[in-house]
Short mmCIF file of N, CA and C in Angstrom, two decimals:
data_model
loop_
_atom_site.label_atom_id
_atom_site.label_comp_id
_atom_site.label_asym_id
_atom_site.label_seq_id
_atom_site.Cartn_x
_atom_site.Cartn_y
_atom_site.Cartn_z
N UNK A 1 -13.11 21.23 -10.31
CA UNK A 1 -12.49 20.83 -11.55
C UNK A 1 -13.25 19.66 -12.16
N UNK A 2 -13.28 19.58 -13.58
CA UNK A 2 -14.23 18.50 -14.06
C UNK A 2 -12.97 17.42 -14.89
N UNK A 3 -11.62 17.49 -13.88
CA UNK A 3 -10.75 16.74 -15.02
C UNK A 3 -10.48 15.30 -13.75
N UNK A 4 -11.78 14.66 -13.89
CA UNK A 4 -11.79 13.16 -13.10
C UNK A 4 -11.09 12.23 -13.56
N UNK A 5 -10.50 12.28 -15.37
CA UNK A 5 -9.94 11.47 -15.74
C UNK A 5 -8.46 11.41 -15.19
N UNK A 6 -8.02 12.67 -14.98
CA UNK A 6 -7.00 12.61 -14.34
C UNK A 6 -6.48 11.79 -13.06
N UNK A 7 -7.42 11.50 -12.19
CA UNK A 7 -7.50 10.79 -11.00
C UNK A 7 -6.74 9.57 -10.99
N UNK A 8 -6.84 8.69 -12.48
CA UNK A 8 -6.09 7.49 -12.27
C UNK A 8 -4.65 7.60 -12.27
N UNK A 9 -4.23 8.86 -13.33
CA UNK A 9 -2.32 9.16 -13.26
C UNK A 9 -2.15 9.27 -11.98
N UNK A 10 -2.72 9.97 -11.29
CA UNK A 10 -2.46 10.84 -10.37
C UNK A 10 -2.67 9.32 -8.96
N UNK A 11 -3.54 8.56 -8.98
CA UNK A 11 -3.35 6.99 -7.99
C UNK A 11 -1.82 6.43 -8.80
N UNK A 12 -1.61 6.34 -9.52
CA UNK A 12 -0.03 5.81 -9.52
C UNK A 12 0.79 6.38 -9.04
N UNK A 13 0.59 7.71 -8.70
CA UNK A 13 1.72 7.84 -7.92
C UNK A 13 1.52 7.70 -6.69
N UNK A 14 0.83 7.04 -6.12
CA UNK A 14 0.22 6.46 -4.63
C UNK A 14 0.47 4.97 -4.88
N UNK A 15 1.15 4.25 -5.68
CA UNK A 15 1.33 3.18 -5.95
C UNK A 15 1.79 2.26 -5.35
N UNK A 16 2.55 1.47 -4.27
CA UNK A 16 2.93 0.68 -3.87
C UNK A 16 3.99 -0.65 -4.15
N UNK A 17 5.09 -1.07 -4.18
CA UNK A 17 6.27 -2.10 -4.14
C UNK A 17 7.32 -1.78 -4.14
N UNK A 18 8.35 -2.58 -4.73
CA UNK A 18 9.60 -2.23 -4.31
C UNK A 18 10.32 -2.97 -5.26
N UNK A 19 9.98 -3.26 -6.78
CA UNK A 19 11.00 -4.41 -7.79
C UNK A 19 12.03 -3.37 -8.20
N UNK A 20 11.23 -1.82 -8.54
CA UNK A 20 12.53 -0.98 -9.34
C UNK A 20 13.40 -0.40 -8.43
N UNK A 21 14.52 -0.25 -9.42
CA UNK A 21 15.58 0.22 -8.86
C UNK A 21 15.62 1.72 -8.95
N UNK A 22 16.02 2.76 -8.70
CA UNK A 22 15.92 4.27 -8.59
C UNK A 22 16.42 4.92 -9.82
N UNK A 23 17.25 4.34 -10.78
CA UNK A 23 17.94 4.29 -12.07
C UNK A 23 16.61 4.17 -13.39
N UNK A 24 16.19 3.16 -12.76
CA UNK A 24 14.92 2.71 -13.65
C UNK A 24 14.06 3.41 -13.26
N UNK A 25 13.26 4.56 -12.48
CA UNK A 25 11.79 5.40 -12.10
C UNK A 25 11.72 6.06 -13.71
N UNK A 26 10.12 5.93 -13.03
CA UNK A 26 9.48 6.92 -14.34
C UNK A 26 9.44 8.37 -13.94
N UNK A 27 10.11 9.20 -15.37
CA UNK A 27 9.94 10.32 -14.75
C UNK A 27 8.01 10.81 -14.89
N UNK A 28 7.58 11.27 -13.56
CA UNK A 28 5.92 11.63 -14.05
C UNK A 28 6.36 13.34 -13.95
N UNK A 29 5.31 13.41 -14.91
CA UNK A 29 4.92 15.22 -14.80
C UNK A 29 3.45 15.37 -14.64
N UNK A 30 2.68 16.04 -13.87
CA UNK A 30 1.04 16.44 -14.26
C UNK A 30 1.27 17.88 -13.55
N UNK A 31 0.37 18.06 -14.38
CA UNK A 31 0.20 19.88 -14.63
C UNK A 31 -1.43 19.81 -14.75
N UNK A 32 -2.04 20.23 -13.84
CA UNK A 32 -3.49 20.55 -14.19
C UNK A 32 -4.05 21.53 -13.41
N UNK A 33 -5.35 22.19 -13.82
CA UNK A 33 -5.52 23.07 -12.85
C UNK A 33 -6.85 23.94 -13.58
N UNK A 34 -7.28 25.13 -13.07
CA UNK A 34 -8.82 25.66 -13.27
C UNK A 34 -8.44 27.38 -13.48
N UNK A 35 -10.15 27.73 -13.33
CA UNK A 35 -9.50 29.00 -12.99
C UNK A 35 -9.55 29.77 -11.74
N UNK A 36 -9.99 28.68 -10.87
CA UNK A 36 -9.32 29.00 -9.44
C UNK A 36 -8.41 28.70 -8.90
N UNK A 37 -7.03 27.92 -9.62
CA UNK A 37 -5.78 27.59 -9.58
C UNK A 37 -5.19 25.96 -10.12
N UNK A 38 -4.40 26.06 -9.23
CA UNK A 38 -4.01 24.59 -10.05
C UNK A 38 -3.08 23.53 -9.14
N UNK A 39 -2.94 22.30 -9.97
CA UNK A 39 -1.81 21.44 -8.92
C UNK A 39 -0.56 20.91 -9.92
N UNK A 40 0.48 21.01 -9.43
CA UNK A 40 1.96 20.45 -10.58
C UNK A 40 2.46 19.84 -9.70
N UNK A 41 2.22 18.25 -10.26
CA UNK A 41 3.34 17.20 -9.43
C UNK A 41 4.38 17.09 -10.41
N UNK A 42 5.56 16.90 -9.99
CA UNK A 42 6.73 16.27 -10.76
C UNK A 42 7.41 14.97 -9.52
N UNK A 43 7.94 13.82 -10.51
CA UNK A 43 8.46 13.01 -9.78
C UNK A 43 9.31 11.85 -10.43
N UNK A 44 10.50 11.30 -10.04
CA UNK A 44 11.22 10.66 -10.67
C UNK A 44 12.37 10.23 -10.11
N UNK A 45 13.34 9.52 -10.39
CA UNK A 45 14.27 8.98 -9.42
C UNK A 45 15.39 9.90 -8.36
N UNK A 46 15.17 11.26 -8.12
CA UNK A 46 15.62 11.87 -7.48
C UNK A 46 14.50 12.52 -6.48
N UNK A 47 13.30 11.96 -6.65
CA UNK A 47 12.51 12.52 -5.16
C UNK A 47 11.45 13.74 -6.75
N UNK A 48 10.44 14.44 -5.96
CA UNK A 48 9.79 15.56 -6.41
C UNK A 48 9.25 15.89 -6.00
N UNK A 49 8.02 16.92 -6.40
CA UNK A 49 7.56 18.29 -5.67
C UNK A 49 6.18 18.68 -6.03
N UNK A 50 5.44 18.54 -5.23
CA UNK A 50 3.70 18.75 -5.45
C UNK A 50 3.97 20.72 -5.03
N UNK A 51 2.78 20.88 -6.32
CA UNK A 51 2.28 22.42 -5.82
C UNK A 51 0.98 22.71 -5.94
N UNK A 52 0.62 23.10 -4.96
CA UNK A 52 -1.16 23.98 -4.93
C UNK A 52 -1.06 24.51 -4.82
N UNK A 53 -2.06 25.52 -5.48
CA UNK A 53 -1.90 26.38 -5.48
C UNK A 53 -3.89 27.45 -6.17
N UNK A 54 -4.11 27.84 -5.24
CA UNK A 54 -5.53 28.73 -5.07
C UNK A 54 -5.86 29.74 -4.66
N UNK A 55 -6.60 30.68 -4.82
CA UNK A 55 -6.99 31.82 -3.88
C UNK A 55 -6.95 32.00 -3.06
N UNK A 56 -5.61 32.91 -2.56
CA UNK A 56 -5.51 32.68 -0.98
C UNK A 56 -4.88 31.98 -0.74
N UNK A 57 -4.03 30.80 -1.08
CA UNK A 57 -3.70 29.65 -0.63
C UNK A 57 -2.87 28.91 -1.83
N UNK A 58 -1.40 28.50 -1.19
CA UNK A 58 -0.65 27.89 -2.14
C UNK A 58 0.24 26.74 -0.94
N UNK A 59 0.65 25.88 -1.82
CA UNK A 59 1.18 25.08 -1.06
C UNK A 59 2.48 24.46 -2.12
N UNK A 60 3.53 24.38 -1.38
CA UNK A 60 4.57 23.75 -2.11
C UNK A 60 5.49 22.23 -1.01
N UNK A 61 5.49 21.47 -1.72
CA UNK A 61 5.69 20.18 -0.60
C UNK A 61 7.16 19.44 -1.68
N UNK A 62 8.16 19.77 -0.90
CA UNK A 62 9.11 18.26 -1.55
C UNK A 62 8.86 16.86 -1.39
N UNK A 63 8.59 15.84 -2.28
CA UNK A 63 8.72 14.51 -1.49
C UNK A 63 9.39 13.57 -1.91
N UNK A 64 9.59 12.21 -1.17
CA UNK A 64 10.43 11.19 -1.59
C UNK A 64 10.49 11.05 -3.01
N UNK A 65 11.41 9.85 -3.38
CA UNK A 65 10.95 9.23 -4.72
C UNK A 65 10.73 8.57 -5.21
N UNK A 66 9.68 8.29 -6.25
CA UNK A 66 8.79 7.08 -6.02
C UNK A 66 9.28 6.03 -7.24
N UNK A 67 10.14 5.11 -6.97
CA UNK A 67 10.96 4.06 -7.49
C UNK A 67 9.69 2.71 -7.48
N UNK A 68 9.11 2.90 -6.95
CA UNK A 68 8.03 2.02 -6.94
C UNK A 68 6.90 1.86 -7.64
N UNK A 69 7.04 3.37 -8.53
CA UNK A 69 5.68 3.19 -9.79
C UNK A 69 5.66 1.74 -10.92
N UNK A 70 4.23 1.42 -10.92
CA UNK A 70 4.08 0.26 -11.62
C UNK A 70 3.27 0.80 -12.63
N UNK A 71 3.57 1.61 -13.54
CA UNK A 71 3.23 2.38 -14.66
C UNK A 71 2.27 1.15 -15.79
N UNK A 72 3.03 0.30 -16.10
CA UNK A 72 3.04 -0.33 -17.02
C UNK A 72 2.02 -1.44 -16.79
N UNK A 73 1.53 -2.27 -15.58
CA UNK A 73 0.56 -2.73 -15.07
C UNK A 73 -0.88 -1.54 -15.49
N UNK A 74 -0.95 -1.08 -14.66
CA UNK A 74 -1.78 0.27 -14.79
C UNK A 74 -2.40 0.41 -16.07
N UNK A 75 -1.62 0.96 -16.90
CA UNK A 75 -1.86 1.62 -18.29
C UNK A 75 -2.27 0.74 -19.43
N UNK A 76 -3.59 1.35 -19.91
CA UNK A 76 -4.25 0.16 -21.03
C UNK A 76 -5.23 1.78 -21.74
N UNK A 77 -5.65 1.62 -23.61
CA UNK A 77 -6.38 1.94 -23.97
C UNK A 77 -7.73 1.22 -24.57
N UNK A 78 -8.71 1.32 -23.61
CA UNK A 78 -10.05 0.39 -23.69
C UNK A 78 -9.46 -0.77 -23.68
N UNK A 79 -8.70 -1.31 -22.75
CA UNK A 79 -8.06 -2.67 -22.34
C UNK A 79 -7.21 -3.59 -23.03
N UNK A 80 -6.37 -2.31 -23.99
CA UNK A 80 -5.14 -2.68 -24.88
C UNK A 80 -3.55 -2.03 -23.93
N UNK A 81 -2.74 -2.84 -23.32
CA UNK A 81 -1.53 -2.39 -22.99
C UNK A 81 -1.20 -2.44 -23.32
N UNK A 82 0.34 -1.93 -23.46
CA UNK A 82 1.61 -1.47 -24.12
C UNK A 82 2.10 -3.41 -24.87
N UNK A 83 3.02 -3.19 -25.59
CA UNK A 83 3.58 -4.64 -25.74
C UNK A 83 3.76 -5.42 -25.05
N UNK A 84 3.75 -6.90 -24.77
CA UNK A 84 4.70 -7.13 -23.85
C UNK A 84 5.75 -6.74 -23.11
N UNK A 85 6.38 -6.33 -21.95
CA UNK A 85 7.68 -6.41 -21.69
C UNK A 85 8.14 -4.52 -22.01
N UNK A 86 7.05 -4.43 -22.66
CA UNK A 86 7.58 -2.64 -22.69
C UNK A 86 7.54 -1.55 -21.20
N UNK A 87 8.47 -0.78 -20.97
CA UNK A 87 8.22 0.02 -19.62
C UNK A 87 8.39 1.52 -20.53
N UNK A 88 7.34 1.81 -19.01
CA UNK A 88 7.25 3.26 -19.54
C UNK A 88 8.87 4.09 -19.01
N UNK A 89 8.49 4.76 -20.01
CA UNK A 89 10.21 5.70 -19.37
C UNK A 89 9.77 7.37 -18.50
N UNK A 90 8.99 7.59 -19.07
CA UNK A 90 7.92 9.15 -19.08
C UNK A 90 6.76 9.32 -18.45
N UNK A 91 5.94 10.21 -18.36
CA UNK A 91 4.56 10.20 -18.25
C UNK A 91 4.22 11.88 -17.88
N UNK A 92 3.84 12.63 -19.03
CA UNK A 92 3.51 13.75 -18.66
C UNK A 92 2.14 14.22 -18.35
N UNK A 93 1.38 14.63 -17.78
CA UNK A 93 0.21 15.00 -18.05
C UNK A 93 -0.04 16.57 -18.15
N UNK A 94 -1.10 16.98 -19.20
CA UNK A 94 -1.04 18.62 -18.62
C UNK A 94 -2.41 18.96 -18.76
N UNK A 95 -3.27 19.50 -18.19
CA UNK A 95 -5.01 19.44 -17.75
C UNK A 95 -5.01 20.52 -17.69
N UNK A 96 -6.37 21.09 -18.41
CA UNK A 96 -6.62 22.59 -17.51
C UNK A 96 -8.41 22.41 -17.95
N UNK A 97 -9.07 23.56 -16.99
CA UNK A 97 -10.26 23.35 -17.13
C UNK A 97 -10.52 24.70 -17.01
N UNK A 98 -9.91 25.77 -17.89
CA UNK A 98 -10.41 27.40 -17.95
C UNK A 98 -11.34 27.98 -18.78
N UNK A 99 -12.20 28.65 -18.10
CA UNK A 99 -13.38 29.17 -18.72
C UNK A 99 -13.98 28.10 -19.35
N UNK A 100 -14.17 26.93 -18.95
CA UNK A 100 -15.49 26.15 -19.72
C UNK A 100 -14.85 24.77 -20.50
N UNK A 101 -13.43 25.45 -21.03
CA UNK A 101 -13.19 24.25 -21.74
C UNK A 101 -12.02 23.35 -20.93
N UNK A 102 -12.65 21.96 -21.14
CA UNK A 102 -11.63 20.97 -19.98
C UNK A 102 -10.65 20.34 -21.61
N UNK A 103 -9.80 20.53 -21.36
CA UNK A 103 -9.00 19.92 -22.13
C UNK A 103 -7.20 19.19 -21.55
N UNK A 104 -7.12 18.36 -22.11
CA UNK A 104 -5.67 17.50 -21.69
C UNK A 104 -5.05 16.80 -22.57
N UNK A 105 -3.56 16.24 -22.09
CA UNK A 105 -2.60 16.09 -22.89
C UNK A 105 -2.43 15.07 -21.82
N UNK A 106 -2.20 13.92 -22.26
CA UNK A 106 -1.26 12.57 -21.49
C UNK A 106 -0.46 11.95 -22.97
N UNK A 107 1.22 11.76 -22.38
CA UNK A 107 2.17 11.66 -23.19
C UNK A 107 3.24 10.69 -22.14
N UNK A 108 3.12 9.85 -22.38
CA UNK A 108 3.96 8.24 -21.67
C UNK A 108 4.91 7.65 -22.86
N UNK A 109 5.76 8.10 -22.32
CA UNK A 109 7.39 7.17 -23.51
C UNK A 109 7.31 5.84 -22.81
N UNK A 110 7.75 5.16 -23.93
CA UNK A 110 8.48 3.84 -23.50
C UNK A 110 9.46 3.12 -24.32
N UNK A 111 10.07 2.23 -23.89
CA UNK A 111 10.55 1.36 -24.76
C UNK A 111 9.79 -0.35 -24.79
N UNK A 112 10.04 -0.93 -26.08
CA UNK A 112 9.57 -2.37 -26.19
C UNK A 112 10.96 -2.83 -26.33
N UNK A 113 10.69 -4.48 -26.09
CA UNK A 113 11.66 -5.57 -26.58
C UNK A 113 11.32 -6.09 -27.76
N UNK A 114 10.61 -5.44 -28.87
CA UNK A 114 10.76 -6.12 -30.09
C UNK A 114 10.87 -4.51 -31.17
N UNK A 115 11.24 -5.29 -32.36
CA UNK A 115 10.88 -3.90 -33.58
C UNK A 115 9.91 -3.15 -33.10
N UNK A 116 9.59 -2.12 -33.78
CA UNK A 116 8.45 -1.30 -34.10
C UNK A 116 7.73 -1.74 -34.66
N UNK A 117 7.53 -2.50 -36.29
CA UNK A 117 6.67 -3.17 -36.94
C UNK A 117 5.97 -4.10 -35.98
N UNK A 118 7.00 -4.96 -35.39
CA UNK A 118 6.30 -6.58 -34.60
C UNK A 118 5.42 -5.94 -33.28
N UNK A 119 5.77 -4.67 -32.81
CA UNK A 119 5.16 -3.91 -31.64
C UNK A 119 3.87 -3.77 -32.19
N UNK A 120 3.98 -2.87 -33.30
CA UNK A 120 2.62 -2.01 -33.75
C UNK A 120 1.97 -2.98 -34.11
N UNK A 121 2.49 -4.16 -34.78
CA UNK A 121 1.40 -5.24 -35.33
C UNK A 121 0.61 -5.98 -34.41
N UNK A 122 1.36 -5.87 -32.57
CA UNK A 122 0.52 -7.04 -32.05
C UNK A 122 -0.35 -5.72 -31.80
N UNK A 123 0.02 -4.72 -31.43
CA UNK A 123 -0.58 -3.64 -30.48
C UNK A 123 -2.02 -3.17 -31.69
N UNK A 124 -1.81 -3.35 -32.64
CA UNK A 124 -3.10 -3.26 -34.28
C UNK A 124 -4.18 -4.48 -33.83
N UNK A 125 -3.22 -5.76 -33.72
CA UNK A 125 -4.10 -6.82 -33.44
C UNK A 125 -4.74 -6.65 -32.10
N UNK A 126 -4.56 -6.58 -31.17
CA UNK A 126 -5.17 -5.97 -29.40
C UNK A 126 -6.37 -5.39 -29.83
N UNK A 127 -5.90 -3.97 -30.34
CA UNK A 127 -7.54 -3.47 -30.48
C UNK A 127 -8.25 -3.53 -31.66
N UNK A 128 -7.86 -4.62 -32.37
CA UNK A 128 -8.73 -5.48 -33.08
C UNK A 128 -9.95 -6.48 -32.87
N UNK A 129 -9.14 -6.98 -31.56
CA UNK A 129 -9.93 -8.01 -30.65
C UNK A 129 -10.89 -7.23 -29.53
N UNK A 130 -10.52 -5.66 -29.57
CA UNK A 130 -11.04 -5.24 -28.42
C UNK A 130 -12.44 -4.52 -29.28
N UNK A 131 -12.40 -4.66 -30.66
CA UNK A 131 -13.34 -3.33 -31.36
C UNK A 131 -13.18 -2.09 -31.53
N UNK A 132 -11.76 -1.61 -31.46
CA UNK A 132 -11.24 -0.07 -31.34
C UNK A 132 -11.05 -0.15 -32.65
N UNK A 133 -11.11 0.85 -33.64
CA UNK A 133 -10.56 1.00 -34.59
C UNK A 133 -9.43 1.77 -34.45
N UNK A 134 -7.96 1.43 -35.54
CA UNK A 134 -7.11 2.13 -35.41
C UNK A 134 -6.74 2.56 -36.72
N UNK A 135 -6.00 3.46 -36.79
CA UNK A 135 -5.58 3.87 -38.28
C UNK A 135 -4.14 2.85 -38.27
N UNK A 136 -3.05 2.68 -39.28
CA UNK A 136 -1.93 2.72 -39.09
C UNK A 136 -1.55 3.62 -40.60
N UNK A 137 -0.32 3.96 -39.98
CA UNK A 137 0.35 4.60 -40.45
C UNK A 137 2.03 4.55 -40.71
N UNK A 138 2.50 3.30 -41.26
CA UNK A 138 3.81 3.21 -40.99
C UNK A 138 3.72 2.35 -39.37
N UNK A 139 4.57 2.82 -38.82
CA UNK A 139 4.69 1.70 -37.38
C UNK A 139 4.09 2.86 -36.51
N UNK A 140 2.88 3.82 -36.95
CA UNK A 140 2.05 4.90 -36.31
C UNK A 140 0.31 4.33 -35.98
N UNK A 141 0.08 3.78 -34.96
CA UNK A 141 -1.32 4.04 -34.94
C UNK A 141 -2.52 4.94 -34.35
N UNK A 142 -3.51 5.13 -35.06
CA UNK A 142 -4.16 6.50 -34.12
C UNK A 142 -5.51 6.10 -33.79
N UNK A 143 -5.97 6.64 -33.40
CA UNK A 143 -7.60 6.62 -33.20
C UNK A 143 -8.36 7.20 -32.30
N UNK A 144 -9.71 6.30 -31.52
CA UNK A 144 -9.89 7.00 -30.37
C UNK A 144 -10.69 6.05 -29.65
N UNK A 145 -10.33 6.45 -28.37
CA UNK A 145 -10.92 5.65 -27.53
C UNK A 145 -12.71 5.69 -27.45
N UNK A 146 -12.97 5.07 -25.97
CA UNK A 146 -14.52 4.72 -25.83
C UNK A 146 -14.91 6.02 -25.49
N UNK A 147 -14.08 6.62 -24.40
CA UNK A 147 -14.09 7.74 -23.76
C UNK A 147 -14.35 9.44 -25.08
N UNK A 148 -13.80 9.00 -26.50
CA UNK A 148 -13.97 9.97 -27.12
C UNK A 148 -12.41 10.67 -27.49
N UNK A 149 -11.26 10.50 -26.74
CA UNK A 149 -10.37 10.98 -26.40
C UNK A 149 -9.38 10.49 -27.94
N UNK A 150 -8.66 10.90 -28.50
CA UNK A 150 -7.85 10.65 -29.81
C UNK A 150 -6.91 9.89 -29.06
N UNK A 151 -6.02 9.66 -29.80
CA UNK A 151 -4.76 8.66 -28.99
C UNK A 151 -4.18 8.20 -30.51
N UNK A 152 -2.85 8.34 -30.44
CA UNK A 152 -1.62 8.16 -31.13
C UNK A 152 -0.89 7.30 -30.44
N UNK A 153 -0.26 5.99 -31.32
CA UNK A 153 1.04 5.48 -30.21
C UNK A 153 2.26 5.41 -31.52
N UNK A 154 2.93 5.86 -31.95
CA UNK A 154 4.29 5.79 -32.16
C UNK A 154 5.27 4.92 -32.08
N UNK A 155 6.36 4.13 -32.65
CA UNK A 155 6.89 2.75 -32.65
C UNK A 155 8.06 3.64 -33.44
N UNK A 156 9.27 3.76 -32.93
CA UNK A 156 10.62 3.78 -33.18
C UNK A 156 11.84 3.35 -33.23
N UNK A 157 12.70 3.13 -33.99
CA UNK A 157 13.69 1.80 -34.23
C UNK A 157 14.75 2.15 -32.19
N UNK A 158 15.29 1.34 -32.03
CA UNK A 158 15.75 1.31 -30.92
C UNK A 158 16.97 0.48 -30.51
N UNK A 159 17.57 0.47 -32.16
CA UNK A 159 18.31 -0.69 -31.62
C UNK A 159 17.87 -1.97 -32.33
N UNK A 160 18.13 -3.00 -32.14
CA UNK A 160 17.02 -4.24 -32.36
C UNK A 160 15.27 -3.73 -32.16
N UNK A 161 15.25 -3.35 -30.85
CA UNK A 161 13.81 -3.30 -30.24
C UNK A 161 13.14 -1.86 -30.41
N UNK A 162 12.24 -1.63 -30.23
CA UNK A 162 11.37 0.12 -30.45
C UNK A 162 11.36 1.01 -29.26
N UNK A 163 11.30 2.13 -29.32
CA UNK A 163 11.20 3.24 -28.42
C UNK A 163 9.80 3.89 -28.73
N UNK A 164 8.98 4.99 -28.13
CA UNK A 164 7.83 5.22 -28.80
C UNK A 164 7.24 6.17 -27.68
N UNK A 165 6.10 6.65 -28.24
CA UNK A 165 5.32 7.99 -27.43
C UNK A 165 3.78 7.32 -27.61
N UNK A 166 3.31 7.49 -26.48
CA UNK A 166 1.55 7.61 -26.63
C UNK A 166 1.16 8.84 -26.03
N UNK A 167 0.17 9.03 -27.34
CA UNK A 167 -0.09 10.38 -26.80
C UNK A 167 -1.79 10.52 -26.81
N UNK A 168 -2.31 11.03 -25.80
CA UNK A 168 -3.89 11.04 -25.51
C UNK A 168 -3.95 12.48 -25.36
N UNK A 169 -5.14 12.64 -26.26
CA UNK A 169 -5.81 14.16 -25.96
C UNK A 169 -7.50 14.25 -26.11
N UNK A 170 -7.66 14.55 -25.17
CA UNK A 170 -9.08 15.51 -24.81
C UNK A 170 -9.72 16.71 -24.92
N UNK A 171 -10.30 17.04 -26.08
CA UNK A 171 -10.78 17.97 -25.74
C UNK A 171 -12.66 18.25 -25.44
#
């Protein structure tokens, strides 16, 4: 498989501590795979379930649950993270690498502790300082990374504070 980028979702869930509570886990999804088969983890505060699956050969495994993901440490675009104080709620991934073309989808919800405007504005200013260009769009910014990859992040009212989607795609 040529989907290496995947490798880093996929070390968080090998992650390590113990601050969250099982109420608070991120739910993860990754879905990736070739055309000699594929792997689907799911995982979230009730435990989840790795599958392989290849020629000849499949494997299905229940496992614990991992209350211990540090999602939000982790996650940066060209070394812009989420707001302050924002946690991820989500994290889907879906990969495939058939017949030639590698293409993917990474989609991480979260919520912030401020508006959407005051979010998107520091999160505009970040990769301002970093040299990313971004579009905005309303409390919408888009662009693309170093890597080539597009990326959308989204800012939604929440109350006082924002809710929101980042969404990365590769093709």
């Amino acid at each position: 498989m040529r989907l290496a980028f995947l490798i880093p979702p996929m070390m968080l869930l090998a992650a390590c501590g113990s601050e969250k509570k099982a109420e608070d886990a991120t739910e993860v999804s990754i879905n990736a795979g070739d055309d000699q088969g594929g792997v689907q983890i799911k995982a979230g505060k009730d435990g989840g379930n790795i599958k392989i699956g290849g020629e000849g050969a499949s494997i299905d495994i229940d496992i614990p649950d991992f209350v211990d993901l540090d999602i939000e440490s982790d996650f940066d675009i060209d070394g812009v993270k989420l707001y302050p104080g924002s946690k991820v709620t989500t994290v889907d991934v879906d990969a495939n690498d058939k017949n030639g073309a590698d293409k993917a989808v990474v989609k991480l919800g979260f919520t912030s502790p401020a508006a959407p405007t005051k979010a998107a504005d520091w999160m505009a200013g970040e990769f301002a300082k970093k040299g990313v260009k971004v579009t905005r769009t309303g409390d919408t910014l888009a662009g693309k990374d170093k890597d080539g990859a597009d990326f959308r992040i989204n800012f939604a009212p929440d109350g006082a504070n924002a809710k929101g989607q980042v969404v990365i795609t590769k093709v």
